[in-house]
Coordinates of C-alpha atoms in Angstrom, one line a residue:
M1226 CA 122.8 183.7 236.5
S1227 CA 125.1 181.0 237.8
K1228 CA 127.8 179.5 235.9
K1229 CA 126.5 176.2 236.5
R1230 CA 124.5 174.7 233.6
L1231 CA 120.6 174.1 234.1
S1232 CA 119.2 170.8 234.0
G1233 CA 116.2 168.4 235.3
K1234 CA 113.5 170.3 237.3
Q1235 CA 114.9 173.1 237.8
L1236 CA 115.6 174.0 233.4
D1237 CA 111.9 172.7 233.1
Q1238 CA 110.7 175.6 235.9
Y1239 CA 113.4 178.0 233.5
I1240 CA 111.5 176.4 230.1
Q1241 CA 108.1 177.5 231.9
N1242 CA 109.2 180.9 232.6
E1243 CA 110.1 181.6 229.5
L1244 CA 107.4 180.1 227.7
L1245 CA 105.2 182.0 229.8
M1246 CA 106.8 185.1 229.0
M1247 CA 106.3 184.8 225.2
V1248 CA 103.0 184.0 225.4
R1249 CA 102.5 187.2 226.9
E1250 CA 104.3 188.7 224.3
G1251 CA 102.3 187.5 222.2
L1252 CA 102.3 185.6 218.5
K1253 CA 103.6 189.0 216.6
K1254 CA 106.4 189.6 218.9
S1255 CA 107.5 186.2 220.1
P1256 CA 106.4 183.3 217.9
I1257 CA 107.0 179.8 220.3
T1258 CA 108.9 177.2 218.5
A1259 CA 111.4 175.0 220.1
S1260 CA 114.4 176.5 218.1
T1261 CA 113.0 179.9 219.4
V1262 CA 112.6 179.1 223.1
H1263 CA 116.0 177.4 222.5
A1264 CA 117.7 180.4 221.4
R1265 CA 116.4 182.5 224.1
L1266 CA 117.6 180.5 227.1
V1267 CA 121.4 179.9 225.2
A1268 CA 120.8 184.5 225.1
R1269 CA 120.0 184.0 228.9
G1270 CA 123.1 182.1 229.6
L1271 CA 120.6 179.0 230.8
I1272 CA 121.6 176.5 228.5
K1273 CA 124.7 175.3 226.7
G1274 CA 123.3 172.4 225.0
G1275 CA 121.7 171.7 221.5
L1276 CA 118.2 172.3 220.0
S1277 CA 117.7 168.8 221.6
T1278 CA 118.3 170.0 225.1
L1279 CA 114.1 170.8 224.1
S1280 CA 113.7 167.4 222.7
T1281 CA 112.5 165.2 225.6
A1282 CA 108.6 164.4 225.7
P1283 CA 107.8 166.6 229.0
R1284 CA 109.8 169.8 227.1
K1285 CA 107.9 169.2 223.2
K1286 CA 104.5 168.8 225.5
M1287 CA 105.4 172.1 227.5
I1288 CA 106.5 173.9 223.8
A1289 CA 103.3 172.5 222.6
D1290 CA 101.0 173.5 225.2
A1291 CA 102.7 177.0 225.1
R1292 CA 102.2 177.5 221.6
Q1293 CA 98.5 176.5 221.5
R1294 CA 97.8 179.3 224.3
Q1295 CA 99.7 181.6 222.2
H1296 CA 97.8 180.8 219.2
N1297 CA 94.5 180.7 221.3
T1298 CA 95.1 184.6 222.4
S1299 CA 96.0 185.3 218.9
E1300 CA 92.7 185.8 216.9
F1301 CA 93.0 183.1 214.5
T1302 CA 90.0 181.2 213.4
D1303 CA 90.0 177.7 213.8
E1304 CA 90.7 176.7 210.5
E1305 CA 93.8 178.9 210.6
H1306 CA 94.5 177.4 214.1
E1307 CA 94.5 174.0 212.5
N1308 CA 97.0 175.1 209.7
F1309 CA 99.2 176.0 212.4
A1310 CA 99.0 172.8 214.0
K1311 CA 99.6 171.2 210.5
G1312 CA 102.7 173.6 210.2
R1313 CA 101.3 175.9 207.6
V1314 CA 102.0 179.0 209.3
S1315 CA 102.2 181.1 206.0
K1316 CA 99.0 179.8 204.8
A1317 CA 96.8 180.7 208.5
Y1318 CA 98.7 184.4 208.5
V1319 CA 97.3 184.9 204.5
Q1320 CA 94.2 183.8 205.7
K1321 CA 93.9 186.2 208.6
A1322 CA 95.1 189.1 206.2
D1323 CA 92.2 187.6 203.7
R1324 CA 89.6 187.8 206.6
Y1325 CA 91.0 191.0 208.0
K1326 CA 90.6 192.3 204.2
E1327 CA 86.8 191.3 204.0
E1328 CA 86.3 192.9 207.4
L1329 CA 87.7 196.0 206.1
N1330 CA 85.7 196.3 203.2
E1331 CA 82.3 195.5 205.4
F1332 CA 83.2 198.5 207.9
K1333 CA 84.1 200.8 204.8
K1334 CA 80.6 199.9 203.2
K1335 CA 78.8 200.5 207.0
Y1336 CA 80.7 203.6 207.3
E1337 CA 79.6 204.8 204.0
R1338 CA 76.3 204.1 204.8
N1339 CA 76.2 205.4 208.1
V1340 CA 77.6 208.8 206.9
L1341 CA 74.7 208.6 203.6
A1342 CA 72.4 208.0 206.6
V1343 CA 73.4 211.1 208.4
A1344 CA 73.4 213.4 205.4
D1345 CA 69.8 212.5 205.0
I1346 CA 68.9 213.4 208.6
V1347 CA 70.8 216.7 208.3
H1348 CA 69.0 217.2 204.9
Y1349 CA 65.7 216.6 206.5
V1350 CA 66.5 218.9 209.7
D1351 CA 67.8 221.7 207.3
T1352 CA 64.7 221.8 205.2
V1353 CA 62.3 221.4 208.1
T1354 CA 63.4 223.6 211.3
P1355 CA 65.6 226.5 211.0
L1356 CA 68.3 225.4 212.5
K1357 CA 71.7 225.1 210.6
V1358 CA 72.7 221.9 211.1
E1359 CA 75.6 222.1 208.7
Q1360 CA 77.6 224.7 210.8
L1361 CA 77.5 221.7 213.5
L1362 CA 78.9 218.7 211.7
A1363 CA 82.8 217.6 211.3
E1364 CA 84.2 218.4 207.8
D1365 CA 83.7 214.4 206.6
L1366 CA 80.0 214.9 207.6
I1367 CA 79.7 218.4 205.5
R1368 CA 81.6 216.9 202.4
E1369 CA 79.1 214.0 202.4
L1370 CA 76.1 215.9 202.7
A1371 CA 77.3 218.5 199.8
T1372 CA 77.6 215.1 197.8
A1373 CA 73.8 214.0 198.5
K1374 CA 72.8 217.2 197.7
K1375 CA 74.2 217.0 194.3
R1376 CA 72.6 213.5 193.9
G1377 CA 69.4 214.5 195.2

């Protein structure tokens, strides 16, 4: 990079490029805030000034718009996005984690129901046909079949 300090429209373009990279990198790796953008620009040698370099109205809007785009692509709910907008970042992450825990529990329940349904089908096929389905199944299903036979 040149030794000349960037300013004006040229700096705006570099800021926009940095914001686009951060959006692509994602919220987890590169959360967009004025301070993170500033740190990246300083690290690249593009600016030497303080955080106030990014405090003009157009630059604040650029950062806010990019932050919103990044959050929109991060699988947060509307309520979680609202918490981000209000500066309640940790609350939004806690809500997302709780939502994922609930989803995981639902998937576990569905998995268990599906495994039991397959075990019932195998039991039926075993009793009605000469096929030995147990020999064709994976270890997980065989274990569930044995448990289902003990219950049934």
